[in-house]
Every structure is written in C-alpha cells, then in structure tokens.
Coordinates of C-alpha atoms in Angstrom, one line a residue:
M1 CA 4.7 -81.2 16.7
I2 CA 5.1 -79.0 13.7
K3 CA 1.3 -79.3 12.9
H4 CA 0.4 -78.4 16.5
T5 CA 2.6 -75.3 16.5
Y6 CA 1.2 -74.2 13.2
A7 CA -2.3 -74.6 14.5
S8 CA -1.5 -72.7 17.6
I9 CA -0.1 -69.8 15.5
L10 CA -3.3 -69.7 13.4
L11 CA -5.4 -69.7 16.6
F12 CA -3.4 -66.9 18.1
V13 CA -3.6 -64.8 14.9
G14 CA -7.3 -65.4 14.7
M15 CA -7.8 -64.3 18.3
V16 CA -5.8 -61.1 17.7
F17 CA -7.8 -60.4 14.6
M18 CA -11.1 -60.9 16.4
S19 CA -10.1 -58.7 19.3
C20 CA -9.0 -56.0 16.8
K21 CA -12.4 -56.1 15.1
N22 CA -14.2 -55.7 18.4
E23 CA -12.2 -52.7 19.4
P24 CA -13.5 -49.3 18.4
Q25 CA -11.6 -48.0 15.4
K26 CA -9.6 -44.8 15.8
E27 CA -10.4 -41.9 13.5
P28 CA -7.4 -41.0 11.2
A29 CA -5.6 -38.0 12.6
A30 CA -6.9 -34.8 11.1
E31 CA -4.4 -33.2 8.8
K32 CA -3.1 -30.0 10.3
S33 CA -4.0 -27.1 8.1
V34 CA -1.1 -25.0 7.0
P35 CA -1.7 -21.2 7.4
P36 CA -1.5 -19.4 4.0
N37 CA 1.3 -17.1 3.1
I38 CA 0.2 -13.5 2.8
I39 CA 1.8 -11.1 0.3
F40 CA 0.6 -7.5 0.4
I41 CA 1.8 -5.4 -2.5
L42 CA 1.4 -1.7 -2.0
A43 CA 2.2 0.5 -5.0
D44 CA 3.0 4.2 -4.4
D45 CA 0.8 6.8 -6.0
L46 CA -0.7 4.3 -8.5
G47 CA -4.1 5.6 -9.7
Y48 CA -7.3 3.7 -9.7
A49 CA -7.1 3.2 -13.5
E50 CA -3.4 2.8 -14.1
V51 CA -3.5 -1.0 -14.7
G52 CA -5.3 -2.8 -17.5
A53 CA -7.7 -4.6 -15.3
Y54 CA -9.2 -1.2 -14.3
G55 CA -9.4 0.1 -17.8
Q56 CA -5.9 1.5 -18.5
Q57 CA -5.3 1.7 -22.3
K58 CA -1.7 3.0 -22.6
I59 CA 0.3 1.3 -19.9
E60 CA 0.7 -2.5 -20.2
T61 CA 0.3 -4.6 -17.1
P62 CA -0.3 -8.2 -18.2
N63 CA 0.8 -9.8 -14.9
I64 CA -1.4 -7.6 -12.6
D65 CA -4.2 -8.2 -15.1
A66 CA -3.6 -12.0 -14.7
L67 CA -4.0 -11.7 -11.0
A68 CA -7.4 -10.1 -11.6
K69 CA -8.4 -13.0 -13.9
E70 CA -7.2 -15.5 -11.4
G71 CA -8.8 -13.8 -8.4
M72 CA -11.1 -11.0 -7.3
L73 CA -11.2 -7.3 -8.4
F74 CA -12.6 -4.7 -5.9
T75 CA -14.3 -1.7 -7.4
Q76 CA -15.0 0.2 -4.2
H77 CA -11.8 -0.1 -2.2
Y78 CA -10.1 2.9 -0.5
T79 CA -6.9 3.9 1.1
S80 CA -7.1 5.2 4.6
A81 CA -5.4 8.5 3.7
P82 CA -4.5 10.5 0.6
V83 CA -0.7 10.5 1.1
C84 CA 2.1 8.1 2.1
A85 CA 2.8 8.0 5.8
P86 CA -0.7 8.1 7.3
A87 CA -2.0 5.6 4.7
R88 CA 0.8 3.2 5.8
H89 CA 0.2 3.8 9.5
M90 CA -3.5 3.1 9.3
L91 CA -2.9 0.0 7.1
L92 CA -0.6 -1.5 9.7
T93 CA -2.6 -0.5 12.8
G94 CA -6.2 -1.0 11.6
K95 CA -7.3 2.5 12.6
H96 CA -9.2 5.1 10.6
A97 CA -8.0 8.7 10.6
G98 CA -10.2 9.8 13.4
H99 CA -8.4 7.4 15.8
A100 CA -4.9 7.2 14.2
Y101 CA -1.8 8.6 15.8
I102 CA -0.3 9.7 12.4
R103 CA -2.7 11.7 10.2
S104 CA -0.3 13.3 7.7
N105 CA 3.3 13.2 6.5
S106 CA 5.5 14.5 9.3
E107 CA 9.1 15.3 8.4
W108 CA 10.1 16.0 12.0
K109 CA 11.8 19.3 11.1
E110 CA 12.8 20.1 14.7
R111 CA 15.9 18.0 14.1
G112 CA 17.5 20.4 11.6
D113 CA 17.5 20.7 7.8
V114 CA 15.9 17.4 7.1
W115 CA 15.5 18.2 3.4
D116 CA 19.2 18.6 2.8
Y117 CA 20.1 15.3 1.1
R118 CA 23.9 15.6 1.6
A119 CA 23.4 16.5 5.3
M120 CA 21.2 13.3 5.7
A121 CA 23.9 11.3 4.0
M122 CA 26.4 12.5 6.7
D123 CA 24.0 12.4 9.6
S124 CA 21.5 9.5 9.9
T125 CA 19.7 11.4 12.7
L126 CA 18.2 13.7 10.0
E127 CA 16.6 10.8 8.2
G128 CA 13.1 9.4 8.5
Q129 CA 9.7 10.7 9.5
G130 CA 8.1 11.3 12.9
P131 CA 7.9 8.1 14.8
M132 CA 4.9 6.1 16.0
P133 CA 4.6 5.5 19.7
E134 CA 6.8 2.7 21.0
N135 CA 3.8 0.7 22.2
T136 CA 2.2 0.6 18.8
I137 CA 0.9 -2.9 17.8
T138 CA 0.9 -3.6 14.1
L139 CA -0.6 -6.4 12.0
A140 CA 3.0 -7.7 11.5
H141 CA 3.3 -8.1 15.3
K142 CA 0.2 -10.2 15.4
L143 CA 1.2 -12.4 12.5
K144 CA 4.6 -12.9 14.0
E145 CA 3.0 -14.0 17.3
V146 CA 1.2 -16.9 15.5
G147 CA 4.3 -18.2 13.7
Y148 CA 4.7 -16.1 10.6
N149 CA 8.1 -14.9 9.4
T150 CA 7.6 -11.3 8.4
A151 CA 9.3 -9.0 6.0
L152 CA 9.0 -5.4 4.8
V153 CA 10.7 -4.6 1.5
G154 CA 10.4 -1.1 0.1
K155 CA 9.5 2.2 1.8
W156 CA 8.9 2.7 5.5
G157 CA 8.2 6.4 6.3
L158 CA 6.9 5.8 9.8
G159 CA 9.9 6.5 12.1
A160 CA 13.5 7.5 11.9
P161 CA 16.7 5.5 12.5
H162 CA 17.7 5.4 16.2
T163 CA 14.0 5.5 17.3
K164 CA 11.8 2.6 18.4
S165 CA 9.6 3.1 15.4
V166 CA 11.7 1.2 12.8
P167 CA 10.4 -1.9 11.0
N168 CA 12.4 -4.3 13.2
D169 CA 10.7 -2.9 16.3
M170 CA 7.3 -2.9 14.6
G171 CA 6.9 -6.6 13.9
F172 CA 9.1 -7.2 10.9
D173 CA 11.9 -9.8 11.0
L174 CA 13.4 -8.4 7.9
F175 CA 13.5 -4.9 6.5
Y176 CA 15.2 -3.8 3.3
G177 CA 14.7 -0.5 1.6
F178 CA 14.1 3.2 2.3
N179 CA 13.6 4.2 5.9
C180 CA 13.0 7.8 4.9
Q181 CA 10.4 9.0 2.4
R182 CA 12.5 11.9 1.3
Q183 CA 15.4 9.6 0.5
A184 CA 12.9 7.7 -1.8
H185 CA 12.7 10.8 -4.0
T186 CA 15.6 9.2 -6.0
Y187 CA 15.7 5.6 -7.2
Y188 CA 19.5 5.8 -7.2
P189 CA 20.2 6.6 -3.5
L190 CA 23.5 6.6 -1.7
H191 CA 22.2 4.0 0.6
L192 CA 19.3 1.7 1.6
Y193 CA 18.7 0.0 4.9
K194 CA 19.0 -3.7 5.7
N195 CA 17.3 -4.0 9.1
R196 CA 18.9 -1.3 11.2
E197 CA 22.1 -0.7 9.2
R198 CA 22.9 1.3 6.1
V199 CA 23.8 -0.5 3.0
H200 CA 26.0 1.8 0.9
L201 CA 25.4 1.8 -2.9
K202 CA 27.7 2.6 -5.8
N203 CA 25.8 5.7 -6.7
D204 CA 27.0 9.3 -7.0
T205 CA 25.5 12.1 -4.9
V206 CA 22.7 13.6 -7.0
A207 CA 20.3 15.2 -4.7
P208 CA 16.6 14.8 -5.3
H209 CA 14.9 17.8 -7.0
T210 CA 18.0 18.7 -9.0
P211 CA 16.9 20.5 -12.1
F212 CA 18.0 20.0 -15.7
P213 CA 21.7 21.2 -16.0
K214 CA 22.0 24.7 -17.4
G215 CA 23.7 24.9 -20.8
K216 CA 22.9 21.4 -21.9
D217 CA 20.8 20.2 -24.8
P218 CA 17.4 18.9 -23.6
K219 CA 17.1 16.9 -26.8
D220 CA 20.3 15.0 -26.1
L221 CA 19.8 11.8 -24.0
K222 CA 23.4 12.2 -22.6
S223 CA 22.3 15.4 -20.9
Y224 CA 20.2 13.3 -18.5
A225 CA 23.1 10.9 -17.5
D226 CA 23.3 12.2 -13.9
F227 CA 19.8 11.0 -13.2
N228 CA 20.4 7.3 -14.1
L229 CA 23.2 5.9 -12.1
K230 CA 24.5 2.4 -11.3
E231 CA 22.4 0.7 -8.7
Y232 CA 18.6 0.9 -9.1
A233 CA 16.9 0.5 -5.8
P234 CA 13.9 -1.5 -7.0
D235 CA 16.3 -4.1 -8.5
L236 CA 18.0 -4.5 -5.2
M237 CA 14.7 -4.7 -3.4
F238 CA 13.3 -7.4 -5.6
K239 CA 16.5 -9.5 -5.0
E240 CA 15.7 -9.4 -1.3
I241 CA 12.1 -10.4 -2.0
T242 CA 13.1 -13.5 -4.0
S243 CA 15.7 -14.4 -1.3
F244 CA 13.1 -14.1 1.5
V245 CA 10.5 -16.2 -0.4
A246 CA 13.1 -18.9 -1.2
S247 CA 14.2 -19.1 2.4
N248 CA 10.7 -19.3 3.7
R249 CA 9.1 -21.8 1.3
K250 CA 8.5 -24.2 4.2
N251 CA 7.3 -21.7 6.7
P252 CA 4.2 -19.4 6.7
F253 CA 5.3 -15.9 5.8
F254 CA 4.0 -12.4 5.5
L255 CA 5.6 -10.2 2.9
Y256 CA 4.7 -6.5 2.8
W257 CA 6.1 -5.3 -0.5
A258 CA 5.9 -1.5 -0.1
T259 CA 7.3 -0.7 -3.5
P260 CA 8.1 3.0 -4.1
I261 CA 6.9 2.7 -7.8
P262 CA 5.5 4.7 -9.5
H263 CA 6.1 7.7 -7.1
V264 CA 8.2 10.3 -9.0
A265 CA 11.1 10.9 -9.7
L266 CA 10.9 9.5 -13.2
Q267 CA 13.6 6.9 -13.3
A268 CA 13.1 3.5 -15.0
P269 CA 15.1 0.8 -16.7
Q270 CA 16.1 2.1 -20.2
R271 CA 14.8 -1.1 -21.9
W272 CA 11.3 -0.2 -20.7
V273 CA 11.7 3.4 -21.5
D274 CA 12.7 2.5 -25.0
Y275 CA 9.7 0.3 -25.4
Y276 CA 7.3 3.2 -24.6
K277 CA 9.3 5.7 -26.6
D278 CA 8.6 3.6 -29.6
K279 CA 4.9 3.3 -28.6
F280 CA 4.3 7.0 -27.7
G281 CA 6.6 8.7 -30.2
E282 CA 8.2 12.1 -29.7
E283 CA 7.6 13.9 -26.4
V284 CA 8.2 17.3 -24.8
P285 CA 11.0 16.9 -22.3
Y286 CA 10.3 17.5 -18.6
L287 CA 13.1 19.7 -17.3
A288 CA 12.0 20.3 -13.7
D289 CA 12.6 23.7 -12.0
G290 CA 14.4 22.9 -8.7
K291 CA 11.4 23.1 -6.5
N292 CA 10.2 20.3 -4.3
N293 CA 7.4 19.3 -6.7
A294 CA 9.9 19.1 -9.6
Y295 CA 11.9 16.0 -8.7
F296 CA 14.2 15.0 -11.7
P297 CA 14.1 15.9 -15.4
H298 CA 13.5 13.3 -18.1
K299 CA 13.7 13.5 -21.9
T300 CA 10.5 11.3 -22.3
P301 CA 8.4 11.7 -19.2
L302 CA 5.4 9.8 -20.4
A303 CA 7.5 6.8 -21.5
A304 CA 9.4 6.9 -18.2
Y305 CA 6.2 6.8 -16.1
A306 CA 4.7 4.0 -18.1
A307 CA 8.0 2.2 -18.0
M308 CA 8.0 2.3 -14.2
V309 CA 4.6 0.7 -13.9
S310 CA 5.4 -2.0 -16.5
Y311 CA 8.7 -2.7 -14.7
L312 CA 6.7 -3.3 -11.4
D313 CA 4.2 -5.4 -13.3
E314 CA 7.1 -7.5 -14.7
N315 CA 8.5 -8.2 -11.3
I316 CA 5.1 -9.1 -10.0
G317 CA 5.0 -11.7 -12.7
N318 CA 8.4 -12.9 -11.7
L319 CA 7.3 -13.3 -8.1
V320 CA 4.2 -15.3 -9.1
M321 CA 6.5 -17.5 -11.2
Q322 CA 8.8 -18.1 -8.2
L323 CA 5.8 -19.0 -6.0
K324 CA 4.7 -21.6 -8.5
E325 CA 8.2 -23.0 -8.9
E326 CA 8.6 -23.2 -5.1
G327 CA 5.2 -25.1 -4.9
I328 CA 3.6 -22.5 -2.6
Y329 CA 1.5 -20.4 -5.0
E330 CA -1.6 -22.4 -4.2
N331 CA -1.3 -21.6 -0.5
T332 CA -0.6 -17.9 -0.9
L333 CA -3.0 -15.0 -0.6
I334 CA -1.7 -12.0 -2.7
I335 CA -3.3 -8.6 -2.4
F336 CA -2.3 -5.8 -4.8
T337 CA -3.3 -2.2 -4.2
S338 CA -2.0 1.4 -3.9
D339 CA -1.3 3.8 -1.0
N340 CA -3.3 6.7 -2.6
G341 CA -4.4 8.3 -5.8
P342 CA -2.1 9.4 -8.6
S343 CA 0.4 12.2 -8.4
Y344 CA 0.4 15.3 -10.7
A345 CA 3.9 16.4 -9.8
G346 CA 7.4 15.7 -11.0
G347 CA 6.4 15.0 -14.6
A348 CA 3.6 12.6 -13.9
D349 CA 0.6 13.2 -16.2
P350 CA -2.6 11.8 -14.8
E351 CA -4.7 13.4 -17.5
F352 CA -2.7 11.8 -20.3
F353 CA -3.0 8.4 -18.8
E354 CA -6.5 9.0 -17.4
S355 CA -5.0 7.7 -14.2
A356 CA -8.0 7.9 -12.0
K357 CA -10.8 7.3 -14.5
P358 CA -13.8 7.6 -14.0
F359 CA -12.6 10.1 -11.4
R360 CA -10.2 13.1 -11.8
G361 CA -6.6 12.7 -10.8
D362 CA -5.3 16.3 -11.3
F363 CA -4.3 18.7 -8.5
G364 CA -7.2 19.3 -6.2
R365 CA -8.8 15.9 -7.1
G366 CA -5.9 13.4 -7.0
K367 CA -3.2 12.6 -4.4
G368 CA -3.5 14.8 -1.3
F369 CA -7.3 15.3 -1.6
L370 CA -10.3 13.3 -0.2
Y371 CA -12.2 13.2 -3.5
E372 CA -12.5 9.8 -5.1
G373 CA -9.5 10.4 -7.3
G374 CA -7.3 10.8 -4.3
I375 CA -8.5 7.9 -2.1
R376 CA -10.2 5.2 -4.2
V377 CA -7.6 2.7 -5.2
P378 CA -7.3 -0.6 -7.1
M379 CA -7.4 -3.8 -5.1
I380 CA -6.9 -7.3 -6.5
A381 CA -6.8 -10.4 -4.4
T382 CA -5.8 -13.9 -5.5
W383 CA -5.8 -17.2 -3.4
P384 CA -6.1 -20.3 -5.6
G385 CA -8.9 -22.7 -4.4
H386 CA -10.4 -20.0 -2.2
I387 CA -11.1 -16.9 -4.2
S388 CA -13.2 -17.5 -7.4
P389 CA -11.3 -16.7 -10.6
G390 CA -12.5 -13.7 -12.5
S391 CA -14.7 -12.5 -9.6
K392 CA -15.6 -8.9 -8.8
S393 CA -16.8 -7.2 -5.7
D394 CA -18.4 -3.8 -5.1
H395 CA -18.1 -4.2 -1.3
I396 CA -17.1 -0.9 0.3
S397 CA -13.8 -1.4 2.1
A398 CA -10.6 0.3 3.2
H399 CA -7.0 -0.5 3.9
Y400 CA -7.7 -0.4 7.6
D401 CA -9.7 -3.6 7.1
M402 CA -6.5 -5.5 6.6
L403 CA -5.6 -6.2 10.2
A404 CA -9.0 -7.9 10.8
T405 CA -8.8 -9.7 7.4
F406 CA -5.4 -11.1 8.0
A407 CA -6.4 -12.3 11.5
D408 CA -9.3 -14.1 9.9
V409 CA -7.2 -15.6 7.1
A410 CA -4.5 -16.8 9.5
G411 CA -7.1 -18.1 12.1
Y412 CA -6.5 -16.0 15.2
E413 CA -8.3 -13.3 17.2
P414 CA -6.9 -9.8 16.5
S415 CA -7.0 -9.1 20.3
I416 CA -6.5 -5.4 19.6
D417 CA -9.0 -2.7 18.9
T418 CA -9.5 -2.0 15.2
D419 CA -11.8 0.1 13.1
G420 CA -11.7 -2.5 10.3
I421 CA -13.9 -5.4 9.3
S422 CA -12.6 -8.7 8.0
L423 CA -13.0 -9.0 4.2
L424 CA -12.6 -12.8 4.3
P425 CA -16.4 -13.5 3.7
T426 CA -16.2 -11.4 0.5
L427 CA -12.9 -13.0 -0.6
L428 CA -14.6 -16.5 -0.2
S429 CA -17.8 -15.3 -1.9
K430 CA -19.8 -15.9 1.3
E431 CA -23.1 -14.2 2.2
N432 CA -22.2 -13.2 5.8
Q433 CA -20.0 -10.1 5.0
E434 CA -20.3 -7.4 7.7
Q435 CA -20.8 -3.9 6.2
H436 CA -19.3 -0.6 7.3
D437 CA -21.8 2.0 8.5
F438 CA -19.3 4.5 7.3
L439 CA -15.7 5.0 6.1
Y440 CA -13.9 7.9 7.8
W441 CA -11.1 10.2 6.5
E442 CA -9.3 13.1 8.1
F443 CA -6.4 15.0 6.6
P444 CA -4.9 18.1 8.3
S445 CA -2.8 19.1 5.2
Y446 CA -3.8 20.6 1.9
G447 CA -6.0 23.1 3.7
G448 CA -7.5 20.7 6.2
Q449 CA -10.1 18.1 5.1
V450 CA -12.5 15.5 6.5
A451 CA -14.7 13.1 4.7
L452 CA -17.3 10.3 5.3
R453 CA -18.7 7.7 3.1
M454 CA -22.1 6.4 4.2
G455 CA -23.5 3.9 1.7
D456 CA -23.8 5.8 -1.6
W457 CA -23.4 9.2 0.1
K458 CA -20.0 11.0 0.4
L459 CA -19.6 14.0 2.6
I460 CA -16.6 16.2 2.3
R461 CA -15.5 19.3 4.2
Q462 CA -12.5 21.4 3.1
N463 CA -10.6 24.6 4.1
L464 CA -10.7 23.7 7.8
N465 CA -7.4 25.3 8.7
N466 CA -9.0 28.7 9.3
G467 CA -8.0 30.1 6.0
E468 CA -10.6 30.3 3.2
P469 CA -14.3 29.7 4.1
A470 CA -15.0 26.1 5.1
T471 CA -16.9 24.1 2.5
V472 CA -19.7 21.5 2.8
E473 CA -20.1 19.1 -0.1
L474 CA -22.4 16.1 -0.5
Y475 CA -22.4 13.7 -3.4
N476 CA -24.3 10.6 -4.3
L477 CA -21.6 8.3 -5.7
K478 CA -24.0 5.9 -7.2
N479 CA -25.5 8.6 -9.5
D480 CA -22.5 10.9 -9.6
P481 CA -19.2 9.0 -9.1
A482 CA -17.2 11.9 -10.5
E483 CA -18.5 14.1 -7.6
T484 CA -19.8 16.8 -9.9
F485 CA -23.2 17.8 -8.3
N486 CA -23.1 19.1 -4.7
L487 CA -26.3 18.1 -3.0
A488 CA -25.6 19.5 0.4
E489 CA -28.4 22.0 0.4
K490 CA -31.0 19.4 -0.7
H491 CA -30.2 16.8 2.0
P492 CA -29.7 18.3 5.4
E493 CA -30.7 15.0 7.0
I494 CA -27.6 13.3 5.4
L495 CA -25.4 16.1 6.7
Q496 CA -26.9 15.6 10.2
K497 CA -26.2 11.9 10.0
G498 CA -22.7 12.5 9.0
A499 CA -22.2 15.0 11.8
K500 CA -23.3 12.4 14.4
F501 CA -20.8 9.8 13.0
F502 CA -18.1 12.5 13.1
E503 CA -18.8 13.6 16.6
K504 CA -18.8 10.0 17.8
E505 CA -15.8 8.8 16.0
R506 CA -13.2 11.5 16.0
Q507 CA -10.6 11.8 18.7
R508 CA -8.4 14.9 19.1
P509 CA -5.0 14.2 17.5
E510 CA -2.3 13.6 20.1
L511 CA 0.2 15.6 18.1
E512 CA -0.3 19.3 17.7
N513 CA 0.8 19.4 14.1
F514 CA -2.0 17.1 13.1
Q515 CA -4.7 19.2 14.6
I516 CA -7.3 21.0 12.4
P517 CA -7.9 24.5 13.8
L518 CA -11.6 24.9 13.0
I519 CA -12.3 21.5 14.6
D520 CA -9.9 21.4 17.5
D521 CA -10.6 25.1 18.4
G522 CA -14.4 24.4 18.3
L523 CA -15.0 26.8 15.5
L524 CA -16.4 24.5 12.8
T525 CA -20.1 25.0 13.9
Q526 CA -19.7 28.7 13.3
K527 CA -18.7 28.2 9.7

C-alpha cells in the first residue's frame, strides 16, 4: 500500500513536470525603470570663467570642478536673457525672448514705493515682481504631472505674493526663499517665504544699499558689523534642500536650486572671507555710496566675493555627498549653470577675477548686455552611467532648451509649444542631436537690444529705444570670440539672413513696458 502510494506520487510529479516543460515559458517581468531625479542649480550673476573648470585661477571651486570631471562641460551654452527675471521665465517656459511674456526685470512700480525696504516689510503687497499670466505652464508643472515631487529653493522674481504667479501656483510643491528680487539684495533679510507664508528671521532692519556709516573707520572690521547679522539666508536655504532630498529619497524629484549667490551685496561666512584675506592680502575697502548699484560696503570686497562662490561650491559638495549617502546619486541628473554673465556693481570686480574670460565682463559687455560676456554661461551636467566622465561639448544651446530636455530625460512628451531642443542626445554622446538654426535674444532695457546667433555668426543691434543711433554689429565667434571686429559692412547676406529670422520669430510684447520703440513703432528700417 505504501509502495503503491509512493509510486503514484512519483507518477503525478512526473506528469506535472512534463506538462510544465511543454507549456511556453513566460518571460520574466521587465524591471520598471525609475525616472531619474533632476537637480538644476542656477547661480546668480556667476561669470563664464568664475569656476576652476572654466579656467578660474583665484577662486577655488573643487566640488563644481569635480562635477565637470564626472560629467560633461558645455563650452557654448547661453542664458536666455542677460538679467534675472526674464532669464528665469524663459528657463521655466521654454520660450526665447521673441516669444516670452517677461522680457526684462519688472518691479511693478504702479503699486507704490516698491524700493522702500521698510515699507515692503510692513506691506507684502509691495513685494515681488510683475507676474506671469495665470495660465502659464512651466517645466515644473509637466514634471509634477508625471509623478515628480518638485521644489524651488532660492530666488523667484516672477510674481508677487497674493498673485497667481507664485511658485506654488507654477508647479512647485515646495518653495523656500526670496519671493522678491529686491529683497534678495541682502543676505540677512527680515523674512523669507516658505510656500505662501513669510518666515520671520532674527535679523535687524538694515535696508539694502545702505552706505558705509559716516564717521567710522573703514579699516576697522567692527565698522561693518551692521552688514553681517544673525541668520544668513543661504544657510537656511541649504537646510531646506537637505530636508527635501532626504524626504524624497524614494520618490523621483525635481529640485530647482535658484541660489542668489554670488549676486551682490557682498556678504559671506567670515571663515571663508578670512581664507581669502590670507590669500589675497591687503585690499582697498569698498564703501558704497548709497545708490542702487552700491549695495553694501565691505572691508575686503575681493575676499568677500570669492568667499561667496567658494561657500556655494562647498554646499554643492555637501549635496553630492548627501545624494551618495542616500543611495540616489547614481540616478540623479545634476545641471549647474548661471542666470547671466557677471556683475560689475556693488563691489564685484570682473576684471580682477577675469570673470568672463575669454570675453569681457565689465559694464557694457557683462551682465545686462547681449555680448558673450553677458549671456554665455558655464554649464556642467553629471549623470553617472549615462554622461561620460570628463566629456566636453561645443554644442550651441540655451536655457530655454531645458523644458524639452527634461521631458526627454523623464520620458514624456512636452505637450506644450517650446522654442527649445532636447539636449539628451548630447548628454548621452549620441550622434542624432538636433541643431538650432539660430538662438534669439531680445532685451528692452539698457538702451534696447536684440541679438541672434546663427552658427558661428553673431548679430547684435543696440540703441533701439529711440535714443542714440541704432547700431548694427556682426561677429564671427569662431575667429573672434571676444567680438572685437565688426564685419557688418562686409557681409550683408548674413544681415539679411538674420533679418528674416527676426521677422519670422519675433512677436510684439504683450506688456507695453517690454516694447522696443524702434521695432514696435516700425522705425528700425529707417535707422
């Protein structure tokens, strides 16, 4: 009986085994790919050559340089605009300046004395810049739609409190930092914002652009005490960044780190200032003069500026370390860049640091202008296992390419109109990278300017606000990257090509304060 039962069991097992062998085998389930985290670090007024990877000799940036060694360095990357607000707007919306809603800084002065720091402290309706339209779609909206948790830490500048143009209405789950660009003229503000609410800080009321106090000794460090208070905004911002990353280590996230550094005023942790004081030696104090371009005084302005950049570099290193400790560095795309070229105001010294080398970064050529020093910016991208370490690209690209690029990286269709082109093929060292026929810039401020880059050619027109005679400049950037030799008279065919692109691409600004008189009044052809 026992033997019979045992034999029956063997027979049954054998039949099951044979039936299993004859059945088609199922393929193992494909492992679901996890979308990469995306961290976009936007420095403020950092010049093309202010980090070591781009040739900086005086300011030390080992952590940013390490990103370049581990990833790809772009040599021909551009901001979308030469100042803060329009650059950020075009970055987020994927539009070039001929199609963008915001084309310059707009302080929305109709509300009252928006430059009065104390009045803004009492009345939040005086804060912030002119808003984007309520129906604006940003790249943060699109990433949020496909499951990303989104955060903006740093400076906004694209809409005031109590409007629908605040970060939490523009695709960001978390916002922490300066809503208002004018408030960001001090790193020791009275408050920052966490989402829609003010977070009051333990700082005294020292209004931006306060000059050196009369009757005090400029050689005495104690004379500058009012300009270095208790709570340093970048410290607080970085704490929010580390908290956001820690809480999202198991979810795909997009972090837009819009650091205000190194935009003046010159305010930096003293340990870093002391480091560069020892390195640079004695300096002439910067005392400021109370005007808007003066910001705050500093005993050692060169040391302070370098200290700000190295402090940012230090925190970038801390962020990378955290990503590695959380086990998510390998699945994170990091892009580091700047919103425009270097400043020449408030004690910044682009000539001493050669901030825009091989271009010029002084007034007329740096921030606020459409020459290379004002708009060509560093860009470094790392993504372990995807971007080749130590690689370099001379692909011509712009910030407004990011909307299409992030869609490609995250694996979805942008589904909104963009002037940008995905850079993913370049990041992955593929051969199928689409090329821009042109890059377009338009800036109604600083006299009124437009520019086009078409291959190696760069066309610039200035003085378009019906003041001085309008200019026509044409440069071959391959042969003349410093834009020294104007070839406009020798190449009318290039000017004609540019005029066709301009006529096709430009839309009249919706806001009157962004209009350029010679263009929008139809007078440019007469100049």
